[in-house]
PDB file of C-alpha atoms in Angstrom:
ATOM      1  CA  UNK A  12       0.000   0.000   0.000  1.00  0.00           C
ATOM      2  CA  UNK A  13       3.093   2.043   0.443  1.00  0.00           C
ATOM      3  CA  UNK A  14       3.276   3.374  -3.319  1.00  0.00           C
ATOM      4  CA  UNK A  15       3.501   6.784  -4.577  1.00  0.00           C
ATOM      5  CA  UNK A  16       0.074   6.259  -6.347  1.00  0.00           C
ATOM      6  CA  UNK A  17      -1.517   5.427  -3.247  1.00  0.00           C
ATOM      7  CA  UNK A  18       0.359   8.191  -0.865  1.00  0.00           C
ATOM      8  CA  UNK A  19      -1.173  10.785  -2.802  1.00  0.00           C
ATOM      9  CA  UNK A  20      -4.229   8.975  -4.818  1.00  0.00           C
ATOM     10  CA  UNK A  21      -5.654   8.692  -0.914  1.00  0.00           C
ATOM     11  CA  UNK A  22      -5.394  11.951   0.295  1.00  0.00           C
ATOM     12  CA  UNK A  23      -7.048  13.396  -3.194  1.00  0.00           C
ATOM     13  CA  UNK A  24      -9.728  10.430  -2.833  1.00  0.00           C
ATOM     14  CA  UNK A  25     -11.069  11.848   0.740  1.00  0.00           C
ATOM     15  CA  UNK A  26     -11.012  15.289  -0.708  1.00  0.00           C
ATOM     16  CA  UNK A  27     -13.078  14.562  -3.594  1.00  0.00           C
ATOM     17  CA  UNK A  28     -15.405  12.748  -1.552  1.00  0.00           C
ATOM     18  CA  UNK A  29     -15.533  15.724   1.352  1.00  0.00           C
ATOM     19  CA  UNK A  30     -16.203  18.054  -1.826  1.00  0.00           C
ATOM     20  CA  UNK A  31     -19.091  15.894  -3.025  1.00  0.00           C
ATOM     21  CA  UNK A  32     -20.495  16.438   0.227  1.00  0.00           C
ATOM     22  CA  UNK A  33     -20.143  19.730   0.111  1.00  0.00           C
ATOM     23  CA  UNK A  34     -21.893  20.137  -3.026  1.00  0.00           C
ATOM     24  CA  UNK A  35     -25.182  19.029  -1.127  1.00  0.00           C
ATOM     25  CA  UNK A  36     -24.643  21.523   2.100  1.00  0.00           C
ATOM     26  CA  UNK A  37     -26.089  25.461   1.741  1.00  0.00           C
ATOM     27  CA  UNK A  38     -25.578  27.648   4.799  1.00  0.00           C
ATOM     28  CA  UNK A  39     -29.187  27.745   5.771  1.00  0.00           C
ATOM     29  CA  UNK A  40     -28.468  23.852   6.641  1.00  0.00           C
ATOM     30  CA  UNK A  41     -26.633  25.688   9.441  1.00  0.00           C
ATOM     31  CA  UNK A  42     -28.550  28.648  10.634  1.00  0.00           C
ATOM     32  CA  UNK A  43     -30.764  25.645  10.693  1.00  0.00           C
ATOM     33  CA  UNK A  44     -29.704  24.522  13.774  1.00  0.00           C
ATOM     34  CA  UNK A  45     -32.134  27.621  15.378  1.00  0.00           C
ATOM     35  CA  UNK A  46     -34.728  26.130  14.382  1.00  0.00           C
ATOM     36  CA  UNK A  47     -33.690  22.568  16.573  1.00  0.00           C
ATOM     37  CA  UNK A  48     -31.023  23.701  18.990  1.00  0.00           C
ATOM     38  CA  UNK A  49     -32.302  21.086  21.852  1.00  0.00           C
ATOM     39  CA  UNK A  50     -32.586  18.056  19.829  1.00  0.00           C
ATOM     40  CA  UNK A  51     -28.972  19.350  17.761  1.00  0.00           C
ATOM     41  CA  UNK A  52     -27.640  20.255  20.759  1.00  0.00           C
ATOM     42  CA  UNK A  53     -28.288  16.392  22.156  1.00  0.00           C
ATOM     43  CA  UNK A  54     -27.318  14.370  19.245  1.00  0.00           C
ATOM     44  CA  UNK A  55     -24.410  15.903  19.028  1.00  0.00           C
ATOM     45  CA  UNK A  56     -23.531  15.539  22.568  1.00  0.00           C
ATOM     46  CA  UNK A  57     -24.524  11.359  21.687  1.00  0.00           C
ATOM     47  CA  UNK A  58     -21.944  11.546  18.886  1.00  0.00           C
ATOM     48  CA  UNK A  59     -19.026  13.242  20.179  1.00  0.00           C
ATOM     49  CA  UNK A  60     -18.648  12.226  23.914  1.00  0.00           C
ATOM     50  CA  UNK A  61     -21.564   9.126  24.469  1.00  0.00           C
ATOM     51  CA  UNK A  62     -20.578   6.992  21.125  1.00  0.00           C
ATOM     52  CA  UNK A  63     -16.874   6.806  21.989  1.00  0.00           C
ATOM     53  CA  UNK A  64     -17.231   6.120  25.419  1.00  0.00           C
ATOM     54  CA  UNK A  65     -19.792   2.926  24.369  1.00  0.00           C
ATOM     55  CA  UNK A  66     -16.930   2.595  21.687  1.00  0.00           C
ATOM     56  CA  UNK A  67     -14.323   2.299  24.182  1.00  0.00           C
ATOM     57  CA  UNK A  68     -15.815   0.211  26.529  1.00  0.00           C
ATOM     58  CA  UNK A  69     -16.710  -2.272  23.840  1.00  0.00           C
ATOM     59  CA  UNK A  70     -12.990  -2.032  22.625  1.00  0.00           C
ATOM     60  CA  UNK A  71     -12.048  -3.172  26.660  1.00  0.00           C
ATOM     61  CA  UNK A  72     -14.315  -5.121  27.362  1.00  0.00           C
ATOM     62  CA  UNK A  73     -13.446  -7.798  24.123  1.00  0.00           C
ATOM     63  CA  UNK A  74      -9.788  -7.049  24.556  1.00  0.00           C
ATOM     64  CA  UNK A  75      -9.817  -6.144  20.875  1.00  0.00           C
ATOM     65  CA  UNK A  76      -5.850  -5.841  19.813  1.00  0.00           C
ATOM     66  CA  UNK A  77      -4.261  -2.384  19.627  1.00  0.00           C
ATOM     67  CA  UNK A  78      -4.755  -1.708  15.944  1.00  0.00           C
ATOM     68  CA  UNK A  79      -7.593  -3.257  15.652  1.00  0.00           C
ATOM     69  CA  UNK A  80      -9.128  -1.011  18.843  1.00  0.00           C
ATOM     70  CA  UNK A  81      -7.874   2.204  17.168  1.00  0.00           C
ATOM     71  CA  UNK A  82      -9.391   1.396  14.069  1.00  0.00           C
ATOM     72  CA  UNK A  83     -13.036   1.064  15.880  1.00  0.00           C
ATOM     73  CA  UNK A  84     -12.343   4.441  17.554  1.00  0.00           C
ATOM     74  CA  UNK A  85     -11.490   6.250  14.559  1.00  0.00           C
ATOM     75  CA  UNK A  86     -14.999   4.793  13.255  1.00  0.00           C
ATOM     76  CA  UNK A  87     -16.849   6.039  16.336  1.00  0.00           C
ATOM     77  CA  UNK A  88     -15.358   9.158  15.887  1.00  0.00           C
ATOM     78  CA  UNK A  89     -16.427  10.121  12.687  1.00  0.00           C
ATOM     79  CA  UNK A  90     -19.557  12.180  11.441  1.00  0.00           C
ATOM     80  CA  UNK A  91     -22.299  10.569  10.345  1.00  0.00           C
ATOM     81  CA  UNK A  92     -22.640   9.606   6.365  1.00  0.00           C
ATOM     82  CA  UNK A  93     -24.991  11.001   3.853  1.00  0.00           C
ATOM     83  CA  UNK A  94     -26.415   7.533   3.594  1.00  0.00           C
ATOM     84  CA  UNK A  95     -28.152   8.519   7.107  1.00  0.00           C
ATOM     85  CA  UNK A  96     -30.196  10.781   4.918  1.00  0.00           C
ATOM     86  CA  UNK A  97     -31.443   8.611   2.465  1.00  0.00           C
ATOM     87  CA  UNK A  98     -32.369   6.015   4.835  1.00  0.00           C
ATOM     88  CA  UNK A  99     -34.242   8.700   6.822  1.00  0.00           C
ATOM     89  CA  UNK A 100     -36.253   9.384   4.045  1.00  0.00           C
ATOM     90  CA  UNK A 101     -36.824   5.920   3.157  1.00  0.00           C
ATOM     91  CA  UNK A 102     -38.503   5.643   6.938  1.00  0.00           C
ATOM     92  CA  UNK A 103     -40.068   8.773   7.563  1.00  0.00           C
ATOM     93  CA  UNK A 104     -37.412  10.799   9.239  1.00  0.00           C
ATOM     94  CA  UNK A 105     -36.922  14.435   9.431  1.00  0.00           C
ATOM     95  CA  UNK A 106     -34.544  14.970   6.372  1.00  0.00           C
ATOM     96  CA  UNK A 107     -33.765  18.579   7.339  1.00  0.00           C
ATOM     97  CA  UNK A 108     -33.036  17.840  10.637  1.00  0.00           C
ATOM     98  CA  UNK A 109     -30.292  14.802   9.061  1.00  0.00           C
ATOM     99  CA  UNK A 110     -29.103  17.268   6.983  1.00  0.00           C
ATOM    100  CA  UNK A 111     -28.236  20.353   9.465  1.00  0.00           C
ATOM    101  CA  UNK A 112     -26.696  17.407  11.993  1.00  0.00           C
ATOM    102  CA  UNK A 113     -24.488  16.466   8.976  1.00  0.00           C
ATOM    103  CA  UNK A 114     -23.576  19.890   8.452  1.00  0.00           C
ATOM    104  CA  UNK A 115     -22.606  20.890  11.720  1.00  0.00           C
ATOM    105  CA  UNK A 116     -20.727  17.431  13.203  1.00  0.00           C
ATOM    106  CA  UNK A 117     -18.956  17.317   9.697  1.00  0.00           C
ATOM    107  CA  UNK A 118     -17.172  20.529  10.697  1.00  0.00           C
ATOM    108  CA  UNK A 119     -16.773  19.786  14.337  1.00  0.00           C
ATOM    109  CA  UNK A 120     -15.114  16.336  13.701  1.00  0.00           C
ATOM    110  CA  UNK A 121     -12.354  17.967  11.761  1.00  0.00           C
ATOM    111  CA  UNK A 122     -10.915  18.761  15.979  1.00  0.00           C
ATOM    112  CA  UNK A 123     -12.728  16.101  17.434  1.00  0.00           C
ATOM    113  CA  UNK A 124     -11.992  13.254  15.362  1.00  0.00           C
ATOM    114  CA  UNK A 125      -7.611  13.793  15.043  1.00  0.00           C
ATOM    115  CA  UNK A 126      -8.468  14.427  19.395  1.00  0.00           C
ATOM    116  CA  UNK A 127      -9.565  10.807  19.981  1.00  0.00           C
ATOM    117  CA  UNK A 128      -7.405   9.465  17.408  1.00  0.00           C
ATOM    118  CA  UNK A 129      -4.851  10.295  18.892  1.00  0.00           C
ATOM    119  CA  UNK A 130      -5.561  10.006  22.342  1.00  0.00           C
ATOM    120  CA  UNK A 131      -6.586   6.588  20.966  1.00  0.00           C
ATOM    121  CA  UNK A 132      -3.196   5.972  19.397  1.00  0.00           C
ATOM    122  CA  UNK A 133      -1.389   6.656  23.079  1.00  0.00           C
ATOM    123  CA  UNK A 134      -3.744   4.457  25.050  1.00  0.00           C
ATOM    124  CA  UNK A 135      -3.190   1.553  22.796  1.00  0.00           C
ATOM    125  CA  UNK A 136      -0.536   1.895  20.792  1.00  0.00           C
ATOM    126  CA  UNK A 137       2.131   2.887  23.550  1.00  0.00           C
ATOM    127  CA  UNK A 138       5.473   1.389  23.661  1.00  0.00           C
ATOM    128  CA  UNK A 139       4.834   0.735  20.080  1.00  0.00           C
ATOM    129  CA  UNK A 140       7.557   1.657  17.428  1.00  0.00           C
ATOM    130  CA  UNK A 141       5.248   2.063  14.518  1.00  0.00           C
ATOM    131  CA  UNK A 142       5.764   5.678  14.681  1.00  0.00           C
ATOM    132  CA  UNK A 143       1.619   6.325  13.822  1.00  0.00           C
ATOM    133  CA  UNK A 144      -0.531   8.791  15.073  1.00  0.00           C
ATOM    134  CA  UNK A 145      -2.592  12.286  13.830  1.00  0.00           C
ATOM    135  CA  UNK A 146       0.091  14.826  15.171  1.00  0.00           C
ATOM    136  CA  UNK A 147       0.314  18.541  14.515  1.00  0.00           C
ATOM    137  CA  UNK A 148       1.056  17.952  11.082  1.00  0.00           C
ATOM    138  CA  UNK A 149      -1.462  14.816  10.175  1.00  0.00           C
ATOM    139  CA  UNK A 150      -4.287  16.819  11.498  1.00  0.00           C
ATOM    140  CA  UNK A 151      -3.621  19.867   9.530  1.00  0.00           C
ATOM    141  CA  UNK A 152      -3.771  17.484   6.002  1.00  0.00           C
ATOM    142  CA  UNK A 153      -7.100  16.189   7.514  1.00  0.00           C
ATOM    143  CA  UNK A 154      -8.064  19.701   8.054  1.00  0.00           C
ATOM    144  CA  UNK A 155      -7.273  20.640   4.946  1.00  0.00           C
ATOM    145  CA  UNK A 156      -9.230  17.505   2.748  1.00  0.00           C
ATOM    146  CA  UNK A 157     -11.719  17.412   5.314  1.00  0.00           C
ATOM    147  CA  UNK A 158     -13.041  20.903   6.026  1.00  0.00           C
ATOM    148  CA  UNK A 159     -11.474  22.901   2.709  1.00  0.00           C
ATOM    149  CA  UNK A 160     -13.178  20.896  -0.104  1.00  0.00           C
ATOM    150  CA  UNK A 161     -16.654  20.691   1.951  1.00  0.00           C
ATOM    151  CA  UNK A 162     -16.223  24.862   2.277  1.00  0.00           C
ATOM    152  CA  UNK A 163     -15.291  24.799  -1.676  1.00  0.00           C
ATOM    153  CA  UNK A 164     -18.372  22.403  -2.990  1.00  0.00           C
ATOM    154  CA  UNK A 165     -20.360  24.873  -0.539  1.00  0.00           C
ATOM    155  CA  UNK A 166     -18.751  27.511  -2.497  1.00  0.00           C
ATOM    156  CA  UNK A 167     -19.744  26.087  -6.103  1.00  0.00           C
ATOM    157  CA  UNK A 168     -23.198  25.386  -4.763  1.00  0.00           C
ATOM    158  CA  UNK A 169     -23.879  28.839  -4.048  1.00  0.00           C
ATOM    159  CA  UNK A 170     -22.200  30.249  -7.059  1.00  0.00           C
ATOM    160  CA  UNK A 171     -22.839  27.310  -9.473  1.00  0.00           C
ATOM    161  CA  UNK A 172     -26.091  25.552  -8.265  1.00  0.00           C
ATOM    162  CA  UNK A 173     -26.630  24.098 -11.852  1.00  0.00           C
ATOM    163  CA  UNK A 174     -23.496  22.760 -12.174  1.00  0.00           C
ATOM    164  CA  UNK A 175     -22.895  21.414  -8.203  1.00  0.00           C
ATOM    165  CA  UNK A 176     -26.813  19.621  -9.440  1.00  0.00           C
ATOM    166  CA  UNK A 177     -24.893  18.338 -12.194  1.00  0.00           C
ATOM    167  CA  UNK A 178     -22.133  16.905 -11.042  1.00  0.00           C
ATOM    168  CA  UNK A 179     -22.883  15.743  -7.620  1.00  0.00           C
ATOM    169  CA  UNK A 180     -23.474  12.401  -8.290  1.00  0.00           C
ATOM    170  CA  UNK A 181     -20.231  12.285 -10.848  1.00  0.00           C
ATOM    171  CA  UNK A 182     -18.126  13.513  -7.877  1.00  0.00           C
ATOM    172  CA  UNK A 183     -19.486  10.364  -5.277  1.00  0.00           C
ATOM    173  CA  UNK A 184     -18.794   7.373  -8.210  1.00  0.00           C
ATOM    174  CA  UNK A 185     -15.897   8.606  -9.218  1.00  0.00           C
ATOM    175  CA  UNK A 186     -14.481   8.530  -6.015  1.00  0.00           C
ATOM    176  CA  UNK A 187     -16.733   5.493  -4.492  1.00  0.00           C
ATOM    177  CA  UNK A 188     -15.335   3.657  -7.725  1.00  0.00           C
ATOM    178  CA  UNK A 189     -11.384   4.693  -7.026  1.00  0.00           C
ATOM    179  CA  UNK A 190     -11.807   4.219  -3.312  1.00  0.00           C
ATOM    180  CA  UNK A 191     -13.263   0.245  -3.708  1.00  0.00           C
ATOM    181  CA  UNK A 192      -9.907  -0.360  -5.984  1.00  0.00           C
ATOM    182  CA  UNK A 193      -7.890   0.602  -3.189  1.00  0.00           C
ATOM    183  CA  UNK A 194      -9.928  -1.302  -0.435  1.00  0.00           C
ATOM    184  CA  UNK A 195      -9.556  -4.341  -2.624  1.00  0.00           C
ATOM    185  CA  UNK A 196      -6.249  -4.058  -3.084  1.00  0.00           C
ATOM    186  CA  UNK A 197      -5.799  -3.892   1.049  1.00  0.00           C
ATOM    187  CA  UNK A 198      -8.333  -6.759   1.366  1.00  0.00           C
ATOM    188  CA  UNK A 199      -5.919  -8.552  -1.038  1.00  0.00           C
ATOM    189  CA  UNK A 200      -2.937  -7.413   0.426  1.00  0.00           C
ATOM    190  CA  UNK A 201      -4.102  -8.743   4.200  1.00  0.00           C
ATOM    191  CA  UNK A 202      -6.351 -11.775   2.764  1.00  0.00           C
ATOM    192  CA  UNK A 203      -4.820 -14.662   5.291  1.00  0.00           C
ATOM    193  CA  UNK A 204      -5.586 -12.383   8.174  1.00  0.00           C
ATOM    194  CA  UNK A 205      -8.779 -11.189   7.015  1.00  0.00           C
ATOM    195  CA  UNK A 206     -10.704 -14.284   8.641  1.00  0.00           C
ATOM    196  CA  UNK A 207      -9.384 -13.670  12.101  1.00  0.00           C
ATOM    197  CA  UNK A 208      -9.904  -9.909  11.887  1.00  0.00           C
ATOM    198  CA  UNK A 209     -13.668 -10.774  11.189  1.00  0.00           C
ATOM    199  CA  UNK A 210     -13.366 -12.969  14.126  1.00  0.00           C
ATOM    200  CA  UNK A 211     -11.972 -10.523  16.954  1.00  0.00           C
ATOM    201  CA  UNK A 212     -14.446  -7.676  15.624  1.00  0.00           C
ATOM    202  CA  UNK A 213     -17.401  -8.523  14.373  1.00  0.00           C
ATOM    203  CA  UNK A 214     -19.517  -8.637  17.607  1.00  0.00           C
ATOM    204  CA  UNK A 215     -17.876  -5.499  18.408  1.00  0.00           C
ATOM    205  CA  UNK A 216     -19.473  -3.932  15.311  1.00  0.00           C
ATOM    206  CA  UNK A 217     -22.581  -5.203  15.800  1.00  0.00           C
ATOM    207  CA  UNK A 218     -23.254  -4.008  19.156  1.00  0.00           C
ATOM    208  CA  UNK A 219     -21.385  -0.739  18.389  1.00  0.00           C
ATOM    209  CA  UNK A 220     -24.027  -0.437  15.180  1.00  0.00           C
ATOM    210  CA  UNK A 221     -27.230  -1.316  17.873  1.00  0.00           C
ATOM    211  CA  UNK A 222     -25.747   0.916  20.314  1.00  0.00           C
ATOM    212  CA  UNK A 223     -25.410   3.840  18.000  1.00  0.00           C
ATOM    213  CA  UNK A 224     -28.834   3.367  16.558  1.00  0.00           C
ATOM    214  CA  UNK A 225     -30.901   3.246  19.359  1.00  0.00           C
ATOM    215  CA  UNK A 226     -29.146   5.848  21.317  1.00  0.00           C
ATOM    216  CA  UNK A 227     -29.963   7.961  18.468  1.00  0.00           C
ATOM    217  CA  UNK A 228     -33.520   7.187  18.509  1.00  0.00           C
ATOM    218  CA  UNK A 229     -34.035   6.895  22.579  1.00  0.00           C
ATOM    219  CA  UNK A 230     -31.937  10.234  23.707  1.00  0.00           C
ATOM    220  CA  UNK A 231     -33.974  12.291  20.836  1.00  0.00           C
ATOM    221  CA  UNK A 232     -37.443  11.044  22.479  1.00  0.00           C
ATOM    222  CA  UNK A 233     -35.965  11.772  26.057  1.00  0.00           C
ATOM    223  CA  UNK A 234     -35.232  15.414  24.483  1.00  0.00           C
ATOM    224  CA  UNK A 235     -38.848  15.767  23.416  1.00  0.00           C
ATOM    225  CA  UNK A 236     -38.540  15.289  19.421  1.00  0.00           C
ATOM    226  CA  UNK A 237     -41.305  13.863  18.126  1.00  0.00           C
ATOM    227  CA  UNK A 238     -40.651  10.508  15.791  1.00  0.00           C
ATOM    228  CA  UNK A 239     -39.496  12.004  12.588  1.00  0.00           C
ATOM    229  CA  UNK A 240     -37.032  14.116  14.373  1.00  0.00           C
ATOM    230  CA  UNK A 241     -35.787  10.820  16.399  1.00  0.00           C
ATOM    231  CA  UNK A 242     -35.605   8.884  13.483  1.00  0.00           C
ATOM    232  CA  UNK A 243     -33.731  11.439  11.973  1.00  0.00           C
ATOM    233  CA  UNK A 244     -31.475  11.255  14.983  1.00  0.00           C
ATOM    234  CA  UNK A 245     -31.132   7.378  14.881  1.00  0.00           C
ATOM    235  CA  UNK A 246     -29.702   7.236  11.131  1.00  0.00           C
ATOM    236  CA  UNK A 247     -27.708  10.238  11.513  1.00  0.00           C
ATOM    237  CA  UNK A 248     -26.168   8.829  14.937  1.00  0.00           C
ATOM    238  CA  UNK A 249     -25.840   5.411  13.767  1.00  0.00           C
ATOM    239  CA  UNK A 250     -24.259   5.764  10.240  1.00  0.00           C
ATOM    240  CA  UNK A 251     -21.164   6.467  10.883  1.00  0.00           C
ATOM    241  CA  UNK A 252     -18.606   7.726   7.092  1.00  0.00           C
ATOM    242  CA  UNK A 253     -16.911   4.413   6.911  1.00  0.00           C
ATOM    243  CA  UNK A 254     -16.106   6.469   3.765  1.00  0.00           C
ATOM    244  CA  UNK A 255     -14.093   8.863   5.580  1.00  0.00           C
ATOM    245  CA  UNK A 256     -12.534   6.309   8.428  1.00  0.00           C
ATOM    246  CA  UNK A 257     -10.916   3.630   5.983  1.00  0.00           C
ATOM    247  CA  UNK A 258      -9.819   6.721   3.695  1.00  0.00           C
ATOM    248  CA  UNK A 259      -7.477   8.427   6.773  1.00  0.00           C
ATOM    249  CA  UNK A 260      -6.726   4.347   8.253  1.00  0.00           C
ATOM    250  CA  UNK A 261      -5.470   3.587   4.726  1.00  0.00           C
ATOM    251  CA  UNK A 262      -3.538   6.352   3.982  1.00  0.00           C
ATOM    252  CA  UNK A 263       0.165   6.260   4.036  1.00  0.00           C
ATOM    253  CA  UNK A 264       0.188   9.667   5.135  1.00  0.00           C
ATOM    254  CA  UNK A 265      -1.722   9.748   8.024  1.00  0.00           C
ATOM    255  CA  UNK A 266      -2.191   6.230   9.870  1.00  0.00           C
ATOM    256  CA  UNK A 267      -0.927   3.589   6.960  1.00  0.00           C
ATOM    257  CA  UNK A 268      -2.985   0.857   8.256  1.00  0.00           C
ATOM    258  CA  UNK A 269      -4.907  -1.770   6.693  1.00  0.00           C
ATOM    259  CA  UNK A 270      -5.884  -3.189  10.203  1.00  0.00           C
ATOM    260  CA  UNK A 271      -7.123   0.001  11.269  1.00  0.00           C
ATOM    261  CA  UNK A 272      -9.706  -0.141   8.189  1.00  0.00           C
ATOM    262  CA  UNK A 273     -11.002  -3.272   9.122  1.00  0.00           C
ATOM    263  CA  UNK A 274     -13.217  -2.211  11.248  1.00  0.00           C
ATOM    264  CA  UNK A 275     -14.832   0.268   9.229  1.00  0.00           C
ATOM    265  CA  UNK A 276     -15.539  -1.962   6.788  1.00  0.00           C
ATOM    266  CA  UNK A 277     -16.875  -4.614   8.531  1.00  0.00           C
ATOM    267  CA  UNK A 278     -18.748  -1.943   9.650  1.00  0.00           C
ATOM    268  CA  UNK A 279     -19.849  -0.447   6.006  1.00  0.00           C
ATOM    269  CA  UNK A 280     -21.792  -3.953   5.890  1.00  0.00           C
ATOM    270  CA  UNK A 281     -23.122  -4.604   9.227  1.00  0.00           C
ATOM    271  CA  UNK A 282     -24.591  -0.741   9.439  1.00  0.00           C
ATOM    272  CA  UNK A 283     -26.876  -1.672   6.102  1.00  0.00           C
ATOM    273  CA  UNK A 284     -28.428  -4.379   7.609  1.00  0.00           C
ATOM    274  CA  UNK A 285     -29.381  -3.741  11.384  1.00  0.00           C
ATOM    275  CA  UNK A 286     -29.789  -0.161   9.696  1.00  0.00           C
ATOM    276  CA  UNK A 287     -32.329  -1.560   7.765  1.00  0.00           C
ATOM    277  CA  UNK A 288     -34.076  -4.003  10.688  1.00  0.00           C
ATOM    278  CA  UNK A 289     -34.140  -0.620  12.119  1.00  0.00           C
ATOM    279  CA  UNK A 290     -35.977   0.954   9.384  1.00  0.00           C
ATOM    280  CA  UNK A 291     -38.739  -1.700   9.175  1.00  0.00           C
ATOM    281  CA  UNK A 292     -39.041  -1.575  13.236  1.00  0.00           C
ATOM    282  CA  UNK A 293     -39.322   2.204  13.130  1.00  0.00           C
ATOM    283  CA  UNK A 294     -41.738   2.400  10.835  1.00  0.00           C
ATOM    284  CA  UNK A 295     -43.862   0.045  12.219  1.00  0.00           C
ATOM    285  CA  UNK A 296     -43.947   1.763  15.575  1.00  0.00           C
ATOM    286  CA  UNK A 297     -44.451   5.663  14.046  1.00  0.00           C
ATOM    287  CA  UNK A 298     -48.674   5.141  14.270  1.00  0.00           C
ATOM    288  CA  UNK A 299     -48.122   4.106  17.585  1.00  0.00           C
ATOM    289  CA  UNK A 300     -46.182   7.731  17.871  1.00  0.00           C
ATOM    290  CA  UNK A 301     -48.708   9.969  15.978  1.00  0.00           C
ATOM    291  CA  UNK A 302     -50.641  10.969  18.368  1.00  0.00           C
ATOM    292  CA  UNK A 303     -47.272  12.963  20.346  1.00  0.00           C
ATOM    293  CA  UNK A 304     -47.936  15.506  22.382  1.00  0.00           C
ATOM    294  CA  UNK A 305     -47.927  18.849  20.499  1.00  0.00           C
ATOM    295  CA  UNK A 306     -45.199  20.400  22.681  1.00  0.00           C
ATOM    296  CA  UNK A 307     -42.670  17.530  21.216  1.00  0.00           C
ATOM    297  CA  UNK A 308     -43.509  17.758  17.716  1.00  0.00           C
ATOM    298  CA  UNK A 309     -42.650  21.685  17.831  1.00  0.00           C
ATOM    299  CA  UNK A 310     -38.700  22.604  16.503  1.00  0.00           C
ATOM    300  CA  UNK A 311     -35.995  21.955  19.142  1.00  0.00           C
TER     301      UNK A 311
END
């Protein structure tokens, strides 16, 4: 994985992929956030400080191996994917709502995400000579293709919403497509280890995916949202960007580890199909929920 190709092929990858999702972010998706500040306000708190702490303890309490351990952090700590948005829609969530929280955590995780990375890194990896970690340096390049290309799609969406309509979906194949390549060539590269990595994480995942979902869910109804706004909250909490997690664990750049990635894409298949159990299981409960109280179905 060590080529030229892939040392810079990586970094341009995540970049394309951060300005794809910029493309589909305006800055009312932020002043948004007046409109909800309680139930933003708590899903974020669920996704920065609760997920990673249920991460954590998961990682402990399995004894998961030091890379493997980081990688699951680094997935915890990551926004959640635009996939959360189409699955809200699919089940009768509050798309705005997924849409504002994808905004605003995609932008905070640029300082949170290098933070437990690295804090990650020390706890597990110490005494190790692998020389890894997000330092001063690492978390500038993730700063700058994480939060730079999301600011410039913004920037062609306002100026050029024809062509950011366009070429939206272009941008997320074209990248999807160059990103796979890569992944298969790591999957390759590691295939007599791949078996035991499934193995050591794959309960991990799953409880980390059932975890996520229904504290997404279960803390927006504590906070008074009604059901589309918690169902908004469960996808958005739940769907991690495996997208983003392999694409920093992969590159040689920044953590240069195929073990790291596992997780993440275990992960990337597990989240579709409790995701989707989910779905079904939400839906069928949301008559049950129509008759909320007034006061929670009102913004916040």
């Amino acid at each position: 994985m060590d080529s030229p190709l892939v040392t810079y092929l990586l970094p341009a990858i995540l970049a394309v992929i951060m300005f794809g999702l910029g493309l589909g972010l305006t800055v009312a998706d932020f002043r948004r956030v007046a409109a909800y500040p309680r139930i933003v306000a708590v899903a974020l708190v669920c996704q920065l400080v609760l997920l990673p702490a249920a991460c954590l303890g998961l990682v402990l309490a399995f004894d998961l191996g030091p890379e493997l351990a980081v990688g699951m952090m680094l997935l915890a700590a990551s926004p959640g994917g635009t996939m959360a948005n189409i699955f809200s829609h699919l089940f009768g969530g509050d798309v705005a709502l997924n849409v504002t929280l994808t905004a605003v955590n995609s932008v905070i995780a640029v300082a949170t995400l290098p933070l437990v990375v690295n804090l990650s890194l020390d706890h597990f990896m110490a005494g190790t000579d692998d020389g890894l970690g997000l330092r001063f340096d690492k978390t500038l390049q993730v700063f700058l293709v994480v939060l730079v290309p999301v600011a410039a799609g913004m920037l062609t969406r306002h100026r050029r919403p024809d062509l950011a309509e366009r070429s939206t979906q272009a941008v997320k194949v074209t990248a999807m497509v160059a990103l796979v390549g890569i992944i298969v060539a790591a999957v390759v590269a590691e295939r007599d280890n791949i078996a035991g990595y499934l193995a050591d994480v794959g309960m991990v995942v799953l409880l980390f995916v059932a975890i996520s979902l229904t504290t997404g869910y279960g803390a927006t109804r504590l906070a008074r949202g009604d059901h589309r706004q918690s169902v908004a909250a469960c996808f958005e909490i739940g769907m991690h960007n495996t997208t983003l997690a392999m694409a920093i664990a992969l590159s040689p750049s920044l953590l240069d580890s195929t073990e790291m990635a596992i997780p993440s894409a275990v992960y990337g298949v597990v989240m579709w199909v409790v995701a989707m159990a989910a779905g079904f299981l939400l839906r069928r409960i949301a008559p049950a929920r129509s008759a909320d109280l007034g006061a929670s179905s009102l913004p916040g």
